[in-house]
Coordinates of C-alpha atoms and ligand atoms in Angstrom, one line a residue:
X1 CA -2.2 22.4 29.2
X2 CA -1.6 18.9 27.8
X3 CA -3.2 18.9 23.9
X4 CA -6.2 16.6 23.9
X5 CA -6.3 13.2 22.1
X6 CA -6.9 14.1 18.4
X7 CA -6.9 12.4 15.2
X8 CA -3.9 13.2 12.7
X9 CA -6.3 15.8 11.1
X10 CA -7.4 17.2 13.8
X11 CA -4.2 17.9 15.6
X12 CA -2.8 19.6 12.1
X13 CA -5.1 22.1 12.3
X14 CA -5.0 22.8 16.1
X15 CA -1.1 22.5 15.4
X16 CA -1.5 25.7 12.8
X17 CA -4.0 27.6 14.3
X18 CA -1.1 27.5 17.2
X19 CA 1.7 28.3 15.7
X20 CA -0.1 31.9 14.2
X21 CA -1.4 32.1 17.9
X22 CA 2.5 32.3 18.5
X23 CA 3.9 34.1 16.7
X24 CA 1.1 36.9 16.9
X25 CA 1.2 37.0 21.0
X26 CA 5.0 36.1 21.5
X27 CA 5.0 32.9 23.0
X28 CA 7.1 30.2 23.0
X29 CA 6.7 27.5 20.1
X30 CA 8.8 23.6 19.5
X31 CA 9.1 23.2 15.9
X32 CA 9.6 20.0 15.0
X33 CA 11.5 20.2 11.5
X34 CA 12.8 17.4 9.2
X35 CA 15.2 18.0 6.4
X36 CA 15.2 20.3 3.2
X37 CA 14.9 17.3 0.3
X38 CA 11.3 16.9 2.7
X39 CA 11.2 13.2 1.0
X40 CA 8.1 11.2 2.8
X41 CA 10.7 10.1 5.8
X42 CA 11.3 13.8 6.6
X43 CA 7.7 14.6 6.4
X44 CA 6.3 11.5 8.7
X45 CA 9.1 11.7 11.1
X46 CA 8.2 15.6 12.4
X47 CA 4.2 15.2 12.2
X48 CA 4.5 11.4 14.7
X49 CA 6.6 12.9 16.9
X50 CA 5.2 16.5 16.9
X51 CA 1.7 14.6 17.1
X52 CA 2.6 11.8 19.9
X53 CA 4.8 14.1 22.1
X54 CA 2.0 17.0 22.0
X55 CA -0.6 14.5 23.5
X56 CA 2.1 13.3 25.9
X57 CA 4.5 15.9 26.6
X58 CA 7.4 15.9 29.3
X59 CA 6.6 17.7 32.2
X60 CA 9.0 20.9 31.4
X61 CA 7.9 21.3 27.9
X62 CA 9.3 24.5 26.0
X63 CA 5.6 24.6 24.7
X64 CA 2.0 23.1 24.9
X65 CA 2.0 22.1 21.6
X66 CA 5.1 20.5 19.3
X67 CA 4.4 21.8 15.8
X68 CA 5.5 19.6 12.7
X69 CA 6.8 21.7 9.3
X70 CA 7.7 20.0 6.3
X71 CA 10.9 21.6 4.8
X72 CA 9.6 23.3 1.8
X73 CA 6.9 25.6 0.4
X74 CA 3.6 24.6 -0.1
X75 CA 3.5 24.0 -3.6
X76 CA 6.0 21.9 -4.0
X77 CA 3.7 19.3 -1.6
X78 CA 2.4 18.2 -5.1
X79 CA 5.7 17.7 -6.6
X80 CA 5.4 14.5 -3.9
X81 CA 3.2 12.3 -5.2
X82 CA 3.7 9.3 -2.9
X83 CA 2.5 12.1 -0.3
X84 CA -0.9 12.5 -2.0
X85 CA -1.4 8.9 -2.1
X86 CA -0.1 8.3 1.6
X87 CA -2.5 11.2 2.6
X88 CA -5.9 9.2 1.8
X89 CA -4.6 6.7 4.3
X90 CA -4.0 9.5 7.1
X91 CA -7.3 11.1 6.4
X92 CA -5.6 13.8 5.7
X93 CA -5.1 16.1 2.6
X94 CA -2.0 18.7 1.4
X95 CA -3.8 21.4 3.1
X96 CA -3.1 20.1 6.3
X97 CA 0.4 20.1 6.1
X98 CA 2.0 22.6 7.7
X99 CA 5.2 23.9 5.2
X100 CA 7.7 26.6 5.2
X101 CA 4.8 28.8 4.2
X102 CA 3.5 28.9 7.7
X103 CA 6.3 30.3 9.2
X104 CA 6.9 34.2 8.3
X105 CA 8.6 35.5 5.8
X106 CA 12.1 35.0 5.6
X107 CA 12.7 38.8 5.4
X108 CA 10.5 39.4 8.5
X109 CA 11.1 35.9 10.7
X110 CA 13.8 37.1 13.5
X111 CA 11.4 39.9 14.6
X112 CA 8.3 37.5 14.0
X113 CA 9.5 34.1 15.9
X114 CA 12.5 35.8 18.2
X115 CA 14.9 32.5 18.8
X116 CA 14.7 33.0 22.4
X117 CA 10.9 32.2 22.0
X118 CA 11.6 28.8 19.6
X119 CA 13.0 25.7 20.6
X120 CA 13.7 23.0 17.2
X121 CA 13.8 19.4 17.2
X122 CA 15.8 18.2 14.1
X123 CA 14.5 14.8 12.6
X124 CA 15.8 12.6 9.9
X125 CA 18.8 15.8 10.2
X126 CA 20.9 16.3 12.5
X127 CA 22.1 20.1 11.1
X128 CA 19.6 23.0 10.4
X129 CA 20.8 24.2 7.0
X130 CA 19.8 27.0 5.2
X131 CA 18.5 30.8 6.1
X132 CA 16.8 29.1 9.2
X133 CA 19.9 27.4 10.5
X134 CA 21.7 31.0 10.0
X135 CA 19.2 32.5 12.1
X136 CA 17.8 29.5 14.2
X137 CA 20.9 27.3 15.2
X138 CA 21.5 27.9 18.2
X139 CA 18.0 27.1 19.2
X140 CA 17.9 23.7 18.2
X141 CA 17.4 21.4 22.0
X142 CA 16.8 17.6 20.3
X143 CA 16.7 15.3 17.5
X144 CA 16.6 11.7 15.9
X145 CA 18.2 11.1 12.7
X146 CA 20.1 8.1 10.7
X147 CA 22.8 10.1 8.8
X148 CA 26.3 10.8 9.7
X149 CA 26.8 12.6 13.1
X150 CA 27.8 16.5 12.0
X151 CA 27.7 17.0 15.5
X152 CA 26.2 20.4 15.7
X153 CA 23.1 20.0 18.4
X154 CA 24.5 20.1 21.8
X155 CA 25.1 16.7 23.5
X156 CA 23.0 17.2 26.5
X157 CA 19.8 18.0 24.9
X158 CA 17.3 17.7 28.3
X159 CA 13.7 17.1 27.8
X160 CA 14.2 16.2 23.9
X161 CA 15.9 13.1 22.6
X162 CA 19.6 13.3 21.0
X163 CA 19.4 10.0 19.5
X164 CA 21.7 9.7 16.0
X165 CA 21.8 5.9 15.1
X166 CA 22.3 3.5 12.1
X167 CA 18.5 2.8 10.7
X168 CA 17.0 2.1 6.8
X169 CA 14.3 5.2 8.1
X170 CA 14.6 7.8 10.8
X171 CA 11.0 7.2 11.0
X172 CA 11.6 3.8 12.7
X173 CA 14.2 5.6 15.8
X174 CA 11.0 8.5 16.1
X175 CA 8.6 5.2 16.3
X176 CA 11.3 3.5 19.2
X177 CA 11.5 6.4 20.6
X178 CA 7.5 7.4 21.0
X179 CA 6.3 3.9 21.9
X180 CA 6.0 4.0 25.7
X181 CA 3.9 7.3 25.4
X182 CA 1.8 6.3 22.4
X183 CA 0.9 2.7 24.3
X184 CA 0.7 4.7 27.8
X185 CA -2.1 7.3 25.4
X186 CA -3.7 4.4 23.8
X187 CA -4.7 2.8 27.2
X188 CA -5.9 6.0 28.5
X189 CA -8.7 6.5 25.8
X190 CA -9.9 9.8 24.8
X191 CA -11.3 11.6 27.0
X192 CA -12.3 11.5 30.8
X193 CA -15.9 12.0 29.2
X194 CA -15.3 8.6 28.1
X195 CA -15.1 7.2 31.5
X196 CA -18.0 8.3 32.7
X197 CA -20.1 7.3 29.8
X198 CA -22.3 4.6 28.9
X199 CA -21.0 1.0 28.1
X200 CA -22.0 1.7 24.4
X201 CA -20.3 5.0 23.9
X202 CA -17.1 3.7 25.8
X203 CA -16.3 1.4 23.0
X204 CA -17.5 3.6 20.5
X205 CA -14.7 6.1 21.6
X206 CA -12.2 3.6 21.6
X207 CA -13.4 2.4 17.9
X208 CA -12.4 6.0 17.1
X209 CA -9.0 6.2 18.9
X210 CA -8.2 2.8 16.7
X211 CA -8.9 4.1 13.6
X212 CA -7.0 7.3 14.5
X213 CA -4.3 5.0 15.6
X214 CA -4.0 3.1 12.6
X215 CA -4.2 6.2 10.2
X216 CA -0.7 7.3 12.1
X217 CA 0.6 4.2 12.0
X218 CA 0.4 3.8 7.9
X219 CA 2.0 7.6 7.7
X220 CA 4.8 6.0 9.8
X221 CA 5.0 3.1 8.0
X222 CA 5.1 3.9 4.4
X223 CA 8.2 5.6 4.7
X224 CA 10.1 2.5 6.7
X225 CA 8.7 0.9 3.7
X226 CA 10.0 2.6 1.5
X227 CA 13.4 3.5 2.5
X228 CA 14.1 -0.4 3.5
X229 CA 12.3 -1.4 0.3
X230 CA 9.4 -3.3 2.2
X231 CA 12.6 -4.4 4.4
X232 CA 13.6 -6.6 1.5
X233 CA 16.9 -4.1 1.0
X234 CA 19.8 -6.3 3.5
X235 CA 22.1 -3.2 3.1
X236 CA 19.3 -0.8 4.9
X237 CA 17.3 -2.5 6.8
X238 CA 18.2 -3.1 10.6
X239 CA 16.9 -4.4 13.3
X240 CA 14.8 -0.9 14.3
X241 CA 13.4 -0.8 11.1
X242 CA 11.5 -4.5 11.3
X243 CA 10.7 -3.7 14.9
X244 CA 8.9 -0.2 14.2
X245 CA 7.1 -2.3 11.0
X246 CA 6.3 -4.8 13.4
X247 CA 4.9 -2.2 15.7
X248 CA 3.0 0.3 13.8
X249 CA 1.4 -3.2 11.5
X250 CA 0.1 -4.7 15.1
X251 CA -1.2 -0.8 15.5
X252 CA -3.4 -1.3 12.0
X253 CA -4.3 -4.6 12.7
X254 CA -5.9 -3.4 15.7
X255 CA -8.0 -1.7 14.2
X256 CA -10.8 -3.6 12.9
X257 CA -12.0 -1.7 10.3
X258 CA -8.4 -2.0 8.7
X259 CA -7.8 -5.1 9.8
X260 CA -9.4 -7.6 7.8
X261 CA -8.1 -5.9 4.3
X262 CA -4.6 -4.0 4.8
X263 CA -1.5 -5.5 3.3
X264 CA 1.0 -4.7 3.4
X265 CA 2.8 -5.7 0.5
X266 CA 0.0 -4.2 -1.6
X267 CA 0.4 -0.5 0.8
X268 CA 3.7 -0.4 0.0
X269 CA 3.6 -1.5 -3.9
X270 CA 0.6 1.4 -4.0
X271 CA 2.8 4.1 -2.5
X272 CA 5.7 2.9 -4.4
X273 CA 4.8 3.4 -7.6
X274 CA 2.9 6.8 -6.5
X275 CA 6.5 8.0 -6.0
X276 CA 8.0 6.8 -8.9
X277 CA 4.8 8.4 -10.9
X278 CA 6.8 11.5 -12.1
X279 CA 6.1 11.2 -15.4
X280 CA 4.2 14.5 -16.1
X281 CA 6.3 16.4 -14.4
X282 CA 8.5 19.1 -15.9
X283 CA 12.6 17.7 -15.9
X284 CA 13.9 21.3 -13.6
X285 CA 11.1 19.8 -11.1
X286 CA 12.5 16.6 -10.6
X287 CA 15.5 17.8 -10.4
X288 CA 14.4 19.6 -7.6
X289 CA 12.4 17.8 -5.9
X290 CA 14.7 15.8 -3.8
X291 CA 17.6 17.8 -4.1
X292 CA 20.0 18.7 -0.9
X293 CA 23.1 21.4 -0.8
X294 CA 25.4 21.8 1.4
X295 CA 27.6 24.8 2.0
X296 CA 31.1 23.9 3.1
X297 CA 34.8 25.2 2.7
X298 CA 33.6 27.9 0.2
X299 CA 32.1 25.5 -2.4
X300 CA 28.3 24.5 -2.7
X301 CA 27.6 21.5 -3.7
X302 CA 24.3 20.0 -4.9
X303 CA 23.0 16.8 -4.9
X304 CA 19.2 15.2 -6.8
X305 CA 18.6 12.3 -6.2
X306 CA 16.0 11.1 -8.8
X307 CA 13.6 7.6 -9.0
X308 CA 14.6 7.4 -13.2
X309 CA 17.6 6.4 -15.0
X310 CA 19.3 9.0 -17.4
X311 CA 18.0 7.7 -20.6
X312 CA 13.9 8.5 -19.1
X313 CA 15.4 12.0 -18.0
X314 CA 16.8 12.7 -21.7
X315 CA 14.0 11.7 -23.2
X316 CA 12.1 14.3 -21.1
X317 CA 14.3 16.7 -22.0
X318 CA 14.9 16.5 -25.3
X319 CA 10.6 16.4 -25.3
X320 CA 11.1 20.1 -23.3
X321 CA 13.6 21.3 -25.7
X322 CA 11.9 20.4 -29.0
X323 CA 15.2 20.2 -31.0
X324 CA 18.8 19.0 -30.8
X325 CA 19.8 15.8 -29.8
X326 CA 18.8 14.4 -26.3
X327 CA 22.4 14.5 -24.9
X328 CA 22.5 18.0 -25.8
X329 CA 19.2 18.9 -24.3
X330 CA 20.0 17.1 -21.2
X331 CA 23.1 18.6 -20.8
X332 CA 22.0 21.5 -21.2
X333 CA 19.3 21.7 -18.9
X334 CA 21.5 20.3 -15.8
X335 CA 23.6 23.0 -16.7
X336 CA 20.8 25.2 -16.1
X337 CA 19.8 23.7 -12.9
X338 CA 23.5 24.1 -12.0
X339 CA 23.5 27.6 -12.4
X340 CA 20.9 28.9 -11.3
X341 CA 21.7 27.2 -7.9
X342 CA 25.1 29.0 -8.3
X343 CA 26.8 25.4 -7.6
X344 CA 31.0 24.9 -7.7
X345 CA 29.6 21.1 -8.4
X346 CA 26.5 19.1 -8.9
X347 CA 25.7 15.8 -8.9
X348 CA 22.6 13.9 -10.1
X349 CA 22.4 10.2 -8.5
X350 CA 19.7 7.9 -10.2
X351 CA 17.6 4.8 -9.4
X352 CA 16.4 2.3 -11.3
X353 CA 15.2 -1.0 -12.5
X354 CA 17.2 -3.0 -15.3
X355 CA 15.6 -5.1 -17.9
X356 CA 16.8 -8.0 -16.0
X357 CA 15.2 -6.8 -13.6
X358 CA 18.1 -5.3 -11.1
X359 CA 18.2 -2.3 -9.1
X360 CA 21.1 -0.1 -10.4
X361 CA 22.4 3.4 -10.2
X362 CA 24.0 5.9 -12.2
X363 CA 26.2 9.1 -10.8
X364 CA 27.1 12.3 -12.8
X365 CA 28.9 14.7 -11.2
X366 CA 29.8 18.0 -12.9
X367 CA 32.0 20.6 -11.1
X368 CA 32.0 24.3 -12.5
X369 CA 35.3 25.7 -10.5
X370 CA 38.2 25.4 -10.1
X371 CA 37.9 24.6 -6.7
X372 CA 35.3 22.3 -7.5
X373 CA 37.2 20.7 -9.9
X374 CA 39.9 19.9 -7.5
X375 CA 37.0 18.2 -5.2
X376 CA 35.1 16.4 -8.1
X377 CA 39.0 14.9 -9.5
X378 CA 39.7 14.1 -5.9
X379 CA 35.9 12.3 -5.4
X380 CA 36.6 10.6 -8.2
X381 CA 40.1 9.2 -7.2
X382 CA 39.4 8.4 -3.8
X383 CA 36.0 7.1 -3.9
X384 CA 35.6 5.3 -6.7
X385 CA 36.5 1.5 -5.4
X386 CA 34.2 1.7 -2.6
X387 CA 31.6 2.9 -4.8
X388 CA 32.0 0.7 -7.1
X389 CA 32.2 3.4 -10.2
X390 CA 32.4 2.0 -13.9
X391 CA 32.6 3.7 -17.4
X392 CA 28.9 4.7 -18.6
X393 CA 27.8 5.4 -21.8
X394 CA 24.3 7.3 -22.9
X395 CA 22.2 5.4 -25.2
X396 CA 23.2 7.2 -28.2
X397 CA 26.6 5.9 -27.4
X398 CA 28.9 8.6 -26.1
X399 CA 30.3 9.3 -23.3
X400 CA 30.0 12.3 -21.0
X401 CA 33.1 12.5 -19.4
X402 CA 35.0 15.9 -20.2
X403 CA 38.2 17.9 -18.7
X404 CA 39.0 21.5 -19.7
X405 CA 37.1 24.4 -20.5
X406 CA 36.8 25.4 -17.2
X407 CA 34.7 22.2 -16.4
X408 CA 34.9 18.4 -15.4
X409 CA 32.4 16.2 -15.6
X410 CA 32.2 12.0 -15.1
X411 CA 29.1 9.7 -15.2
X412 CA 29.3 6.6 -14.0
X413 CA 27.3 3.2 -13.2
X414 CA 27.6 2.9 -9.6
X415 CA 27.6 -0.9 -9.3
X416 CA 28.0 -0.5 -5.2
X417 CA 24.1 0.3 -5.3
X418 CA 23.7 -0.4 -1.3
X419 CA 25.2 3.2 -1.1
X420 CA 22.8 6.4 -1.6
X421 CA 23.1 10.1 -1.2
X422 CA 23.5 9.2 2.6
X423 CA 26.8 7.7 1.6
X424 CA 27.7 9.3 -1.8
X425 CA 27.3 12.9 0.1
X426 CA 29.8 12.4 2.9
X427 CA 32.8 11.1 0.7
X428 CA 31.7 14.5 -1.7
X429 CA 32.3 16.5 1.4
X430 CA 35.3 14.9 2.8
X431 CA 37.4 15.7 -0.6
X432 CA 36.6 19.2 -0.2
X433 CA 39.6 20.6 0.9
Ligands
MN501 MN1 15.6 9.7 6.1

C-alpha cells in the first residue's frame, strides 16, 4: 500500500495514527530520526524525507509508511521558537509533530517496538546516540547527514540512501536526494479520481497539490537558510545548498497563491529573528535547548550552542539569581547545568552580532575531572591556532580562566568564526585520550 498524496498536515497525522497502529499490532515501522539538539535542520530533514519517500517508496520498503520524530519531548517543541514561526508556513502546528513522546516509554520500548520490527534512517546524524542507540543501533539501514563520518551505519545500506557529504544543511542532500520522486509525484497529481474528473476539478486538484508543494518546500527551505545564513555564509554554503534553494524557491513560486508575495529575504529575516527570540526564556533552557553530548573514552562531554553572547546570558542570570554579581550568577548556574548532566567537561559556544556589526563567537570550556582536565588542557593546546582562540574578558573586566581546585576552565573569543559545534566538537573528541 503506497500512502496517498497528502498535504504536510495530513500525512503527520496519518504518520501517528500509524506508528500506535504499530506498535499495538507488531508490525514493522521506518523511523526516520534526526539528531538529539532537534535544531530546525534536524526537524525538516526527517519530516521531507519521511513525507516524500512515504508517497513514493521503493519497491521493497521495510514499511508502508516512513515516520518522521523529532529528537526530543514534546515540550521542549516550544523551546524552538523559529519552529512555531516556520509552522504557520507548513500549515502545520506543534501538535503535529511527532517527538520522542510518541514512541513508548523508555522503560517499556524493547518489548513495545522489538528492533527486529524497526528499521531507522539517521538524518542530519550519522550515529544514534543515547538510550535509543543502546537499544536501536543495530537497526539503523540509511541516512543523509553533513557532519564527520563516525562510520557506524553499515556501508551497504540497500533500499535507503548512505549519503554523508560536505553541505551548509543536511536538509539540502535530503532535498538532492528526494528530487526525482517529488518531480515524478508532482506530475502524477493527486489522485486517479483526478483523472477522471471534470476539466474544472482537474486543475482545482492540482491548485491544491501546489500549495501543498510549496508549504514543504518553505519547511525545507528555512533551515538551508538558516544554516548558510540566506547562503551569504562562503565558509557554509556549497554548491548543494544553492541548488536545493534554487529548487524548493522554483517549488513556491509555482504556486501561485505564494507566488506573487514570498521573498525570500524577508522568510528568512522572519524566521531568523524567531530563533534568536529567546529572550523570555529561563537561562537552564537555553542552555538546553541546543545542547549535544557525547559519550566517549569514559568522559561525557557537553556541548550548547546558544544564539547570544555571554554578556546577554549573564544578565539573565544574574536577573534569575537576584543577588551577587553577574559573573558569579553565571558561573554558577553553568555549573549547575554541568552537574546535573554529570559532565567531565562542558562547553558553551556563542553567536553573535558585534556593534560593528560582525559575526563573532565566544567558547568556554569548563572540565570537572581529572580526566577531563587532561582533554580540556590538551583542546586547548592543540586546537587553539586553527580556531583562532584569543584571551576574553567579561564585561565587568575579569577573566574566567582558572587551574586548580579540581577544575579548569578557559573562555575565549573564537576569531575563526567559519567553525561551529560541527568543527569545535570533533577536535573536543580527538584530545580525549
Ligand atoms: Mn544540520
Amino acid at each position: 500500500m503506497t500512502v496517498p498524496r497528502n498535504s504536510l498536515r495530513g500525512f503527520l497525522t496519518q504518520a501517528r495514527g500509524a506508528l500506535r497502529g504499530a506498535i499495538e499490532t507488531s508490525q514493522n515501522v521506518t523511523i526516520v530520526i534526526g539528531n538529539e539538539s532537534a535544531d530546525l535542520d534536524s526537524m525538516s530533514c526527517s519530516i521531507l524525507y519521511a513525507y516524500i519517500r512515504s508517497m513514493a517508496p521503493p519497491r521493497n520498503a521495510f514499511s508502508a509508511i516512513y515516520i518522521p520524530v523529532t529528537n526530543i519531548p514534546k515540550s521542549d517543541i516550544q523551546l524552538r521558537p523559529e519552529y512555531l514561526e516556520l509552522f504557520k508556513h507548513a500549515n502545520i502546528t506543534s501538535h503535529h509533530i511527532l517527538t520522542l513522546d510518541d514512541l513508548p516509554d523508555l522503560s517499556t520500548i524493547k518489548s513495545q517496538l522489538p528492533p527486529q520490527n524497526t528499521k531507522w534512517v539517521l538524518v542530519d546524524h550519522n550515529a544514534l546516540q543515547g538510550q535509543l542507540g543502546s537499544i536501536y543501533a543495530d537497526r539503523v539501514g540509511g541516512v543523509i547527514d553533513h557532519h564527520d563520518e563516525e562510520g557506524k551505519v553499515p556501508s551497504e545500506t540497500g533500499d535507503e540512501p548512505r549519503m554523508v557529504e560536505k553541505s551548509g544543511s543536511c536538509t539540502s542532500l535530503v532535498t538532492k536526494y528526494l528530487r526525482p520522486s517529488w518531480d515524478s509525484l508532482s506530475g502524477l497529481g493527486i489522485s486517479s479520481a483526478a483523472a477522471q474528473a471534470q476539466g474544472d476539478s482537474l486543475s482545482d486538484d492540482a491548485a491544491v497539490v501546489k500549495v501543498w508543494d510549496a508549504q514543504a518546500a518553505q519547511l525545507g527551505l528555512a533551515s538551508i537558510l538558516l544554516d548558510t545564513a540566506n547562503l551569504q555564509d562562503k565558509s557554509k554554503t556549497t554548491g548543494h545548498d544553492r541548488e536545493a534553494v534554487e529548487y524548493l524557491e522554483a517549488r513556491i513560486l509555482a504556486c501561485p497563491k505564494l507566488a506573487a508575495s514570498f521573498d525570500r529575504n524577508k522568510f528568512y529575516e522572519e524566521i531568523d529573528s524567531a530563533k534568536k527570540d529567546i529572550g523570555g526564556m529561563q537561562l537552564y533552557d537555553i542552555l538546553r535547548k541546543d545542547y549535544k553530548l557525547w559519550n566517549d573514552k569514559g568522559q561525557k562531554v557537553g556541548i550548547s550552542s546558544v544564539v547570544k553572547n555571554i554578556e546577554f546570558l549573564q544578565k539573565k542570570a544574574a536577573d534569575e539569581a537576584n543577588t551577587g554579581t553577574a559573573d558569579a550568577a553565571f558561573l554558577e548556574a553553568l555549573q549547575r547545568f554541568a552537574t546535573e548532566h554529570e559532565l567531565d567537561l562542558y562547553s558553551l559556544m556563542t553567536t553573535s552580532t558585534s556593534a560593528e556589526g560582525h559575526f563573532q563567537r565566544e567558547l568556554l570550556v569548563w572540565a570537572f575531572s581529572e580526566t577531563g582536565i587532561t582533554t580540556a588542557k590538551k583542546f586547548a593546546a592543540e586546537s587553539g591556532n586553527e580556531l583562532g582562540l584569543e584571551e576574553w574578558q567579561s564585561g565587568e573586566g575579569n577573566s574566567y580562566d582558572h587551574d586548580g581546585d579540581g577544575y579548569w576552565r578557559n573562555v575565549w573569543w573564537q576569531r575563526h568564526v567559519q567553525h561551529s559545534r560541527k568543527r569545535v566538537a570533533p577536535l573536543l573528541r580527538e584530545a580525549m585520550i
